[in-house]
């Protein structure tokens, strides 16, 4: 594994590149190591109750809090919710402003709680359009929780999968001499992605009934198990998370192999190739 630098400081032992699902065969555990979530349905939840859309977003923050707790209790090591996509700027200006206000409020009120519970917070995405106060809150939160060894909570904010790949390629072009670019490989791109410190997601969850990935973690979802539910995000709780994890645990993760090869690998080395508790 290769050490990669943090955004706000020197490399840390935990900031390493994990197994690529297209180059190697990752370990399959009954509980996913990394869960990524598109939290869809806040507006519809509010509309069903004749409330303003913002009420749904506020309730959605409570759902995030509950799912963070549930993931930590179940042994999930990385949780990545998609809070605000690069395409969400297309929403009405008033709603965007309220979402920014809610994000600032959550950063101010929740970070100390996360820190007390040993949770590390990271925020990934193009942060430049955010106001200086928001960027300062993000930097302070990341610095405060940087050495925590429990769950790593990554908030994707003004994030897009295509943006992530493009910024990684731009960094690669800056870092490497032109004559070396002909020999670039997957690892050199992966180590420059915004989430190079985390393993690829094992389980992707999308609430709200839509069945698409919506420009989220396009590189990292190559072999991720996808789980879609009609449950609206404000109603997604620990029982709904357990249902998603149970579905994941039943999946046969072949990573390009046949079922027969998988069975043989499990019989010879279950800890390395099969499902691990």
PDB file of C-alpha atoms in Angstrom:
ATOM      1  CA  UNK A   1       0.000   0.000   0.000  1.00  0.00           C
ATOM      2  CA  UNK A   2       1.223   3.485  -0.871  1.00  0.00           C
ATOM      3  CA  UNK A   3       1.135   6.418   1.503  1.00  0.00           C
ATOM      4  CA  UNK A   4      -0.643   9.505   0.188  1.00  0.00           C
ATOM      5  CA  UNK A   5      -0.505  13.029   1.628  1.00  0.00           C
ATOM      6  CA  UNK A   6      -3.393  14.606   3.468  1.00  0.00           C
ATOM      7  CA  UNK A   7      -4.869  17.844   2.194  1.00  0.00           C
ATOM      8  CA  UNK A   8      -3.932  19.735   5.363  1.00  0.00           C
ATOM      9  CA  UNK A   9      -0.765  18.119   6.565  1.00  0.00           C
ATOM     10  CA  UNK A  10       1.863  15.394   6.273  1.00  0.00           C
ATOM     11  CA  UNK A  11       1.086  11.774   5.411  1.00  0.00           C
ATOM     12  CA  UNK A  12      -0.466   9.654   8.139  1.00  0.00           C
ATOM     13  CA  UNK A  13      -0.185   5.923   8.572  1.00  0.00           C
ATOM     14  CA  UNK A  14      -3.914   5.460   7.898  1.00  0.00           C
ATOM     15  CA  UNK A  15      -3.824   7.431   4.623  1.00  0.00           C
ATOM     16  CA  UNK A  16      -2.997   4.564   2.291  1.00  0.00           C
ATOM     17  CA  UNK A  17      -4.251   3.225  -0.991  1.00  0.00           C
ATOM     18  CA  UNK A  18      -6.388   0.118  -0.701  1.00  0.00           C
ATOM     19  CA  UNK A  19      -6.872  -2.797  -3.054  1.00  0.00           C
ATOM     20  CA  UNK A  20      -8.200  -1.962  -6.511  1.00  0.00           C
ATOM     21  CA  UNK A  21     -11.088  -4.208  -7.519  1.00  0.00           C
ATOM     22  CA  UNK A  22      -9.942  -4.230 -11.157  1.00  0.00           C
ATOM     23  CA  UNK A  23      -6.338  -5.174 -10.349  1.00  0.00           C
ATOM     24  CA  UNK A  24      -6.762  -7.420  -7.301  1.00  0.00           C
ATOM     25  CA  UNK A  25      -9.512  -9.296  -5.472  1.00  0.00           C
ATOM     26  CA  UNK A  26     -10.623  -7.415  -2.363  1.00  0.00           C
ATOM     27  CA  UNK A  27     -11.596  -9.263   0.765  1.00  0.00           C
ATOM     28  CA  UNK A  28     -15.352  -9.787   1.058  1.00  0.00           C
ATOM     29  CA  UNK A  29     -16.756  -9.274   4.556  1.00  0.00           C
ATOM     30  CA  UNK A  30     -20.288  -9.893   5.775  1.00  0.00           C
ATOM     31  CA  UNK A  31     -20.316  -6.278   6.979  1.00  0.00           C
ATOM     32  CA  UNK A  32     -19.108  -3.872   4.288  1.00  0.00           C
ATOM     33  CA  UNK A  33     -15.991  -1.928   5.120  1.00  0.00           C
ATOM     34  CA  UNK A  34     -17.127   1.100   3.120  1.00  0.00           C
ATOM     35  CA  UNK A  35     -20.726   2.234   2.549  1.00  0.00           C
ATOM     36  CA  UNK A  36     -21.547   5.055   0.120  1.00  0.00           C
ATOM     37  CA  UNK A  37     -25.024   6.611   0.132  1.00  0.00           C
ATOM     38  CA  UNK A  38     -27.047   8.907  -2.118  1.00  0.00           C
ATOM     39  CA  UNK A  39     -29.532  10.388   0.326  1.00  0.00           C
ATOM     40  CA  UNK A  40     -32.526  10.956  -1.942  1.00  0.00           C
ATOM     41  CA  UNK A  41     -36.089  11.882  -1.046  1.00  0.00           C
ATOM     42  CA  UNK A  42     -35.885  14.794   1.409  1.00  0.00           C
ATOM     43  CA  UNK A  43     -38.077  17.040  -0.719  1.00  0.00           C
ATOM     44  CA  UNK A  44     -40.666  14.347  -1.386  1.00  0.00           C
ATOM     45  CA  UNK A  45     -40.774  13.466   2.314  1.00  0.00           C
ATOM     46  CA  UNK A  46     -41.610  17.089   3.104  1.00  0.00           C
ATOM     47  CA  UNK A  47     -44.139  17.384   0.289  1.00  0.00           C
ATOM     48  CA  UNK A  48     -46.020  14.313   1.527  1.00  0.00           C
ATOM     49  CA  UNK A  49     -46.432  16.106   4.857  1.00  0.00           C
ATOM     50  CA  UNK A  50     -47.319  19.498   3.307  1.00  0.00           C
ATOM     51  CA  UNK A  51     -44.097  20.978   4.644  1.00  0.00           C
ATOM     52  CA  UNK A  52     -41.502  23.156   2.866  1.00  0.00           C
ATOM     53  CA  UNK A  53     -38.662  21.244   1.207  1.00  0.00           C
ATOM     54  CA  UNK A  54     -36.220  22.620   3.763  1.00  0.00           C
ATOM     55  CA  UNK A  55     -38.045  20.697   6.499  1.00  0.00           C
ATOM     56  CA  UNK A  56     -37.148  17.510   4.661  1.00  0.00           C
ATOM     57  CA  UNK A  57     -33.493  18.518   4.476  1.00  0.00           C
ATOM     58  CA  UNK A  58     -33.432  19.255   8.214  1.00  0.00           C
ATOM     59  CA  UNK A  59     -34.972  15.866   8.934  1.00  0.00           C
ATOM     60  CA  UNK A  60     -32.399  14.358   6.594  1.00  0.00           C
ATOM     61  CA  UNK A  61     -29.585  15.630   8.825  1.00  0.00           C
ATOM     62  CA  UNK A  62     -31.135  13.687  11.704  1.00  0.00           C
ATOM     63  CA  UNK A  63     -31.110  10.574   9.516  1.00  0.00           C
ATOM     64  CA  UNK A  64     -27.414  11.114   8.781  1.00  0.00           C
ATOM     65  CA  UNK A  65     -26.722  11.294  12.507  1.00  0.00           C
ATOM     66  CA  UNK A  66     -28.580   8.018  13.115  1.00  0.00           C
ATOM     67  CA  UNK A  67     -26.864   6.200  10.235  1.00  0.00           C
ATOM     68  CA  UNK A  68     -23.411   7.373  11.343  1.00  0.00           C
ATOM     69  CA  UNK A  69     -24.106   5.904  14.769  1.00  0.00           C
ATOM     70  CA  UNK A  70     -25.479   2.670  13.308  1.00  0.00           C
ATOM     71  CA  UNK A  71     -22.521   2.212  10.958  1.00  0.00           C
ATOM     72  CA  UNK A  72     -20.049   2.701  13.794  1.00  0.00           C
ATOM     73  CA  UNK A  73     -21.900   0.169  15.934  1.00  0.00           C
ATOM     74  CA  UNK A  74     -21.935  -2.428  13.120  1.00  0.00           C
ATOM     75  CA  UNK A  75     -18.250  -2.181  12.298  1.00  0.00           C
ATOM     76  CA  UNK A  76     -18.428  -0.177   9.072  1.00  0.00           C
ATOM     77  CA  UNK A  77     -15.111   1.667   8.785  1.00  0.00           C
ATOM     78  CA  UNK A  78     -15.932   4.230   6.079  1.00  0.00           C
ATOM     79  CA  UNK A  79     -19.229   5.999   5.405  1.00  0.00           C
ATOM     80  CA  UNK A  80     -19.596   8.400   2.475  1.00  0.00           C
ATOM     81  CA  UNK A  81     -22.900  10.261   2.084  1.00  0.00           C
ATOM     82  CA  UNK A  82     -23.483  12.405  -1.024  1.00  0.00           C
ATOM     83  CA  UNK A  83     -24.596  15.703   0.528  1.00  0.00           C
ATOM     84  CA  UNK A  84     -24.458  18.087  -2.440  1.00  0.00           C
ATOM     85  CA  UNK A  85     -23.558  17.282  -6.029  1.00  0.00           C
ATOM     86  CA  UNK A  86     -21.906  19.605  -8.526  1.00  0.00           C
ATOM     87  CA  UNK A  87     -25.237  19.520 -10.387  1.00  0.00           C
ATOM     88  CA  UNK A  88     -27.258  20.619  -7.340  1.00  0.00           C
ATOM     89  CA  UNK A  89     -26.306  24.238  -8.038  1.00  0.00           C
ATOM     90  CA  UNK A  90     -29.050  24.039 -10.677  1.00  0.00           C
ATOM     91  CA  UNK A  91     -31.689  23.973  -7.964  1.00  0.00           C
ATOM     92  CA  UNK A  92     -33.612  27.146  -7.014  1.00  0.00           C
ATOM     93  CA  UNK A  93     -31.254  29.731  -5.493  1.00  0.00           C
ATOM     94  CA  UNK A  94     -33.284  29.916  -2.283  1.00  0.00           C
ATOM     95  CA  UNK A  95     -33.026  26.158  -1.722  1.00  0.00           C
ATOM     96  CA  UNK A  96     -29.276  26.178  -2.407  1.00  0.00           C
ATOM     97  CA  UNK A  97     -28.796  29.004   0.104  1.00  0.00           C
ATOM     98  CA  UNK A  98     -30.759  27.103   2.724  1.00  0.00           C
ATOM     99  CA  UNK A  99     -28.729  23.950   2.066  1.00  0.00           C
ATOM    100  CA  UNK A 100     -25.486  25.907   2.549  1.00  0.00           C
ATOM    101  CA  UNK A 101     -26.884  27.332   5.799  1.00  0.00           C
ATOM    102  CA  UNK A 102     -27.790  23.827   6.974  1.00  0.00           C
ATOM    103  CA  UNK A 103     -24.325  22.521   6.103  1.00  0.00           C
ATOM    104  CA  UNK A 104     -22.645  25.333   8.070  1.00  0.00           C
ATOM    105  CA  UNK A 105     -24.935  24.710  11.026  1.00  0.00           C
ATOM    106  CA  UNK A 106     -24.219  20.970  10.994  1.00  0.00           C
ATOM    107  CA  UNK A 107     -20.466  21.574  10.864  1.00  0.00           C
ATOM    108  CA  UNK A 108     -20.712  23.914  13.843  1.00  0.00           C
ATOM    109  CA  UNK A 109     -22.932  21.666  15.966  1.00  0.00           C
ATOM    110  CA  UNK A 110     -21.880  18.119  15.105  1.00  0.00           C
ATOM    111  CA  UNK A 111     -18.091  18.092  14.850  1.00  0.00           C
ATOM    112  CA  UNK A 112     -17.382  18.048  18.587  1.00  0.00           C
ATOM    113  CA  UNK A 113     -19.766  15.089  18.963  1.00  0.00           C
ATOM    114  CA  UNK A 114     -18.014  13.249  16.147  1.00  0.00           C
ATOM    115  CA  UNK A 115     -14.655  13.937  17.755  1.00  0.00           C
ATOM    116  CA  UNK A 116     -15.790  12.680  21.164  1.00  0.00           C
ATOM    117  CA  UNK A 117     -16.882   9.435  19.503  1.00  0.00           C
ATOM    118  CA  UNK A 118     -13.572   8.907  17.703  1.00  0.00           C
ATOM    119  CA  UNK A 119     -14.969   9.606  14.230  1.00  0.00           C
ATOM    120  CA  UNK A 120     -12.761  11.182  11.594  1.00  0.00           C
ATOM    121  CA  UNK A 121     -14.451  13.703   9.285  1.00  0.00           C
ATOM    122  CA  UNK A 122     -13.364  14.434   5.741  1.00  0.00           C
ATOM    123  CA  UNK A 123     -15.074  16.584   3.105  1.00  0.00           C
ATOM    124  CA  UNK A 124     -14.388  15.907  -0.581  1.00  0.00           C
ATOM    125  CA  UNK A 125     -15.382  17.919  -3.618  1.00  0.00           C
ATOM    126  CA  UNK A 126     -14.602  21.242  -5.246  1.00  0.00           C
ATOM    127  CA  UNK A 127     -14.686  23.501  -2.188  1.00  0.00           C
ATOM    128  CA  UNK A 128     -13.635  26.674  -3.986  1.00  0.00           C
ATOM    129  CA  UNK A 129     -17.205  27.946  -4.630  1.00  0.00           C
ATOM    130  CA  UNK A 130     -18.020  27.771  -0.913  1.00  0.00           C
ATOM    131  CA  UNK A 131     -17.665  30.945   1.119  1.00  0.00           C
ATOM    132  CA  UNK A 132     -14.536  31.453   3.275  1.00  0.00           C
ATOM    133  CA  UNK A 133     -16.433  30.745   6.502  1.00  0.00           C
ATOM    134  CA  UNK A 134     -17.583  27.380   5.175  1.00  0.00           C
ATOM    135  CA  UNK A 135     -14.095  26.440   4.022  1.00  0.00           C
ATOM    136  CA  UNK A 136     -12.669  27.444   7.402  1.00  0.00           C
ATOM    137  CA  UNK A 137     -15.219  25.287   9.252  1.00  0.00           C
ATOM    138  CA  UNK A 138     -14.347  22.324   7.022  1.00  0.00           C
ATOM    139  CA  UNK A 139     -10.607  22.753   7.601  1.00  0.00           C
ATOM    140  CA  UNK A 140     -11.089  23.070  11.371  1.00  0.00           C
ATOM    141  CA  UNK A 141     -13.281  19.967  11.483  1.00  0.00           C
ATOM    142  CA  UNK A 142     -10.822  17.902   9.472  1.00  0.00           C
ATOM    143  CA  UNK A 143      -7.878  19.035  11.584  1.00  0.00           C
ATOM    144  CA  UNK A 144      -9.696  18.369  14.873  1.00  0.00           C
ATOM    145  CA  UNK A 145     -10.669  14.812  13.929  1.00  0.00           C
ATOM    146  CA  UNK A 146      -7.633  13.897  11.808  1.00  0.00           C
ATOM    147  CA  UNK A 147      -6.103  11.438  14.285  1.00  0.00           C
ATOM    148  CA  UNK A 148      -9.331   9.650  15.207  1.00  0.00           C
ATOM    149  CA  UNK A 149      -9.242   5.946  14.438  1.00  0.00           C
ATOM    150  CA  UNK A 150     -12.924   5.022  14.424  1.00  0.00           C
ATOM    151  CA  UNK A 151     -15.334   5.428  11.542  1.00  0.00           C
ATOM    152  CA  UNK A 152     -14.194   7.773   8.767  1.00  0.00           C
ATOM    153  CA  UNK A 153     -17.163   9.914   7.725  1.00  0.00           C
ATOM    154  CA  UNK A 154     -16.612  11.540   4.340  1.00  0.00           C
ATOM    155  CA  UNK A 155     -19.104  14.165   3.224  1.00  0.00           C
ATOM    156  CA  UNK A 156     -19.191  14.605  -0.557  1.00  0.00           C
ATOM    157  CA  UNK A 157     -20.046  18.279  -1.102  1.00  0.00           C
ATOM    158  CA  UNK A 158     -19.998  20.000  -4.487  1.00  0.00           C
ATOM    159  CA  UNK A 159     -18.678  16.656  -5.658  1.00  0.00           C
ATOM    160  CA  UNK A 160     -18.980  14.973  -9.037  1.00  0.00           C
ATOM    161  CA  UNK A 161     -17.421  11.738 -10.223  1.00  0.00           C
ATOM    162  CA  UNK A 162     -16.275  13.252 -13.502  1.00  0.00           C
ATOM    163  CA  UNK A 163     -14.814  16.239 -11.642  1.00  0.00           C
ATOM    164  CA  UNK A 164     -12.897  13.818  -9.424  1.00  0.00           C
ATOM    165  CA  UNK A 165     -11.336  11.982 -12.354  1.00  0.00           C
ATOM    166  CA  UNK A 166     -10.516  15.225 -14.171  1.00  0.00           C
ATOM    167  CA  UNK A 167      -8.840  16.781 -11.146  1.00  0.00           C
ATOM    168  CA  UNK A 168      -6.820  13.577 -10.646  1.00  0.00           C
ATOM    169  CA  UNK A 169      -5.669  13.723 -14.270  1.00  0.00           C
ATOM    170  CA  UNK A 170      -4.805  17.408 -13.911  1.00  0.00           C
ATOM    171  CA  UNK A 171      -2.690  16.606 -10.847  1.00  0.00           C
ATOM    172  CA  UNK A 172      -1.029  13.779 -12.750  1.00  0.00           C
ATOM    173  CA  UNK A 173      -0.109  16.121 -15.604  1.00  0.00           C
ATOM    174  CA  UNK A 174       1.386  18.583 -13.113  1.00  0.00           C
ATOM    175  CA  UNK A 175       3.303  15.913 -11.214  1.00  0.00           C
ATOM    176  CA  UNK A 176       4.816  13.890 -14.051  1.00  0.00           C
ATOM    177  CA  UNK A 177       7.191  14.819 -16.888  1.00  0.00           C
ATOM    178  CA  UNK A 178       5.612  14.640 -20.329  1.00  0.00           C
ATOM    179  CA  UNK A 179       7.759  11.726 -21.481  1.00  0.00           C
ATOM    180  CA  UNK A 180       6.566   9.596 -18.549  1.00  0.00           C
ATOM    181  CA  UNK A 181       2.850  10.020 -19.251  1.00  0.00           C
ATOM    182  CA  UNK A 182       2.813   7.285 -21.896  1.00  0.00           C
ATOM    183  CA  UNK A 183       3.374   4.733 -19.153  1.00  0.00           C
ATOM    184  CA  UNK A 184       0.745   5.852 -16.635  1.00  0.00           C
ATOM    185  CA  UNK A 185      -1.278   3.174 -14.909  1.00  0.00           C
ATOM    186  CA  UNK A 186      -4.432   2.928 -12.811  1.00  0.00           C
ATOM    187  CA  UNK A 187      -2.597   3.322  -9.518  1.00  0.00           C
ATOM    188  CA  UNK A 188      -1.149   6.686 -10.500  1.00  0.00           C
ATOM    189  CA  UNK A 189      -4.632   8.020 -11.149  1.00  0.00           C
ATOM    190  CA  UNK A 190      -6.214   6.349  -8.105  1.00  0.00           C
ATOM    191  CA  UNK A 191      -3.715   7.869  -5.685  1.00  0.00           C
ATOM    192  CA  UNK A 192      -4.728  11.349  -6.884  1.00  0.00           C
ATOM    193  CA  UNK A 193      -8.479  10.887  -6.498  1.00  0.00           C
ATOM    194  CA  UNK A 194     -10.108  12.840  -3.705  1.00  0.00           C
ATOM    195  CA  UNK A 195     -10.788   9.670  -1.687  1.00  0.00           C
ATOM    196  CA  UNK A 196      -7.451   7.954  -2.156  1.00  0.00           C
ATOM    197  CA  UNK A 197      -7.338   7.443   1.626  1.00  0.00           C
ATOM    198  CA  UNK A 198     -10.334   5.071   1.554  1.00  0.00           C
ATOM    199  CA  UNK A 199     -11.033   1.639   0.100  1.00  0.00           C
ATOM    200  CA  UNK A 200     -13.486   1.429  -2.777  1.00  0.00           C
ATOM    201  CA  UNK A 201     -17.081   1.233  -1.509  1.00  0.00           C
ATOM    202  CA  UNK A 202     -18.343  -2.301  -0.927  1.00  0.00           C
ATOM    203  CA  UNK A 203     -21.972  -1.206  -0.761  1.00  0.00           C
ATOM    204  CA  UNK A 204     -23.725   1.690  -2.495  1.00  0.00           C
ATOM    205  CA  UNK A 205     -27.172   2.640  -1.192  1.00  0.00           C
ATOM    206  CA  UNK A 206     -29.609   4.981  -2.891  1.00  0.00           C
ATOM    207  CA  UNK A 207     -32.837   5.884  -1.155  1.00  0.00           C
ATOM    208  CA  UNK A 208     -35.967   7.397  -2.661  1.00  0.00           C
ATOM    209  CA  UNK A 209     -36.681   4.882  -5.410  1.00  0.00           C
ATOM    210  CA  UNK A 210     -34.363   6.195  -8.139  1.00  0.00           C
ATOM    211  CA  UNK A 211     -31.955   3.669  -9.642  1.00  0.00           C
ATOM    212  CA  UNK A 212     -28.888   5.498 -10.912  1.00  0.00           C
ATOM    213  CA  UNK A 213     -25.520   6.597  -9.523  1.00  0.00           C
ATOM    214  CA  UNK A 214     -25.883  10.262 -10.562  1.00  0.00           C
ATOM    215  CA  UNK A 215     -22.205  11.089 -11.130  1.00  0.00           C
ATOM    216  CA  UNK A 216     -21.166   9.799  -7.692  1.00  0.00           C
ATOM    217  CA  UNK A 217     -17.794   8.047  -7.202  1.00  0.00           C
ATOM    218  CA  UNK A 218     -17.707   6.896 -10.839  1.00  0.00           C
ATOM    219  CA  UNK A 219     -14.177   5.504 -10.599  1.00  0.00           C
ATOM    220  CA  UNK A 220     -14.612   3.941  -7.177  1.00  0.00           C
ATOM    221  CA  UNK A 221     -17.939   2.156  -7.854  1.00  0.00           C
ATOM    222  CA  UNK A 222     -16.437  -0.179 -10.476  1.00  0.00           C
ATOM    223  CA  UNK A 223     -17.285  -3.356  -8.505  1.00  0.00           C
ATOM    224  CA  UNK A 224     -19.474  -1.967  -5.735  1.00  0.00           C
ATOM    225  CA  UNK A 225     -22.699  -3.792  -4.876  1.00  0.00           C
ATOM    226  CA  UNK A 226     -25.699  -1.534  -5.611  1.00  0.00           C
ATOM    227  CA  UNK A 227     -28.752  -1.382  -3.347  1.00  0.00           C
ATOM    228  CA  UNK A 228     -31.830   0.693  -4.171  1.00  0.00           C
ATOM    229  CA  UNK A 229     -34.752   1.275  -1.835  1.00  0.00           C
ATOM    230  CA  UNK A 230     -38.021   3.202  -2.078  1.00  0.00           C
ATOM    231  CA  UNK A 231     -37.538   4.457   1.486  1.00  0.00           C
ATOM    232  CA  UNK A 232     -37.158   8.232   1.515  1.00  0.00           C
ATOM    233  CA  UNK A 233     -33.962   9.391   3.173  1.00  0.00           C
ATOM    234  CA  UNK A 234     -35.543  10.997   6.284  1.00  0.00           C
ATOM    235  CA  UNK A 235     -37.165   7.608   7.029  1.00  0.00           C
ATOM    236  CA  UNK A 236     -33.931   5.615   6.534  1.00  0.00           C
ATOM    237  CA  UNK A 237     -32.956   4.262   9.935  1.00  0.00           C
ATOM    238  CA  UNK A 238     -30.845   1.509  11.503  1.00  0.00           C
ATOM    239  CA  UNK A 239     -33.371  -1.175  10.467  1.00  0.00           C
ATOM    240  CA  UNK A 240     -33.209   0.038   6.863  1.00  0.00           C
ATOM    241  CA  UNK A 241     -29.412  -0.032   7.052  1.00  0.00           C
ATOM    242  CA  UNK A 242     -29.532  -3.596   8.377  1.00  0.00           C
ATOM    243  CA  UNK A 243     -31.725  -4.604   5.435  1.00  0.00           C
ATOM    244  CA  UNK A 244     -29.185  -3.139   3.020  1.00  0.00           C
ATOM    245  CA  UNK A 245     -26.282  -4.882   4.754  1.00  0.00           C
ATOM    246  CA  UNK A 246     -28.191  -8.189   4.790  1.00  0.00           C
ATOM    247  CA  UNK A 247     -28.753  -7.881   1.031  1.00  0.00           C
ATOM    248  CA  UNK A 248     -25.049  -7.166   0.567  1.00  0.00           C
ATOM    249  CA  UNK A 249     -24.016 -10.171   2.671  1.00  0.00           C
ATOM    250  CA  UNK A 250     -26.031 -12.472   0.389  1.00  0.00           C
ATOM    251  CA  UNK A 251     -24.302 -11.259  -2.762  1.00  0.00           C
ATOM    252  CA  UNK A 252     -21.763 -13.397  -4.587  1.00  0.00           C
ATOM    253  CA  UNK A 253     -18.879 -11.036  -5.261  1.00  0.00           C
ATOM    254  CA  UNK A 254     -16.923 -12.657  -8.069  1.00  0.00           C
ATOM    255  CA  UNK A 255     -14.775  -9.753  -9.319  1.00  0.00           C
ATOM    256  CA  UNK A 256     -14.629 -11.259 -12.805  1.00  0.00           C
ATOM    257  CA  UNK A 257     -14.293 -14.868 -11.685  1.00  0.00           C
ATOM    258  CA  UNK A 258     -16.735 -17.724 -12.187  1.00  0.00           C
ATOM    259  CA  UNK A 259     -18.836 -19.092  -9.330  1.00  0.00           C
ATOM    260  CA  UNK A 260     -16.734 -22.268  -9.434  1.00  0.00           C
ATOM    261  CA  UNK A 261     -13.531 -20.291  -8.969  1.00  0.00           C
ATOM    262  CA  UNK A 262     -15.080 -18.419  -6.078  1.00  0.00           C
ATOM    263  CA  UNK A 263     -16.124 -21.657  -4.376  1.00  0.00           C
ATOM    264  CA  UNK A 264     -12.635 -23.086  -4.801  1.00  0.00           C
ATOM    265  CA  UNK A 265     -11.042 -19.927  -3.382  1.00  0.00           C
ATOM    266  CA  UNK A 266     -13.373 -19.983  -0.396  1.00  0.00           C
ATOM    267  CA  UNK A 267     -12.612 -23.605   0.343  1.00  0.00           C
ATOM    268  CA  UNK A 268      -8.842 -23.111   0.215  1.00  0.00           C
ATOM    269  CA  UNK A 269      -8.496 -19.717   1.876  1.00  0.00           C
ATOM    270  CA  UNK A 270     -11.722 -18.332   3.313  1.00  0.00           C
ATOM    271  CA  UNK A 271     -10.057 -15.530   5.233  1.00  0.00           C
ATOM    272  CA  UNK A 272      -8.390 -14.182   2.093  1.00  0.00           C
ATOM    273  CA  UNK A 273     -11.028 -14.748  -0.570  1.00  0.00           C
ATOM    274  CA  UNK A 274     -14.376 -15.491   0.998  1.00  0.00           C
ATOM    275  CA  UNK A 275     -16.777 -13.846   3.345  1.00  0.00           C
ATOM    276  CA  UNK A 276     -15.204 -12.748   6.621  1.00  0.00           C
ATOM    277  CA  UNK A 277     -17.315 -12.040   9.687  1.00  0.00           C
TER     278      UNK A 277
END
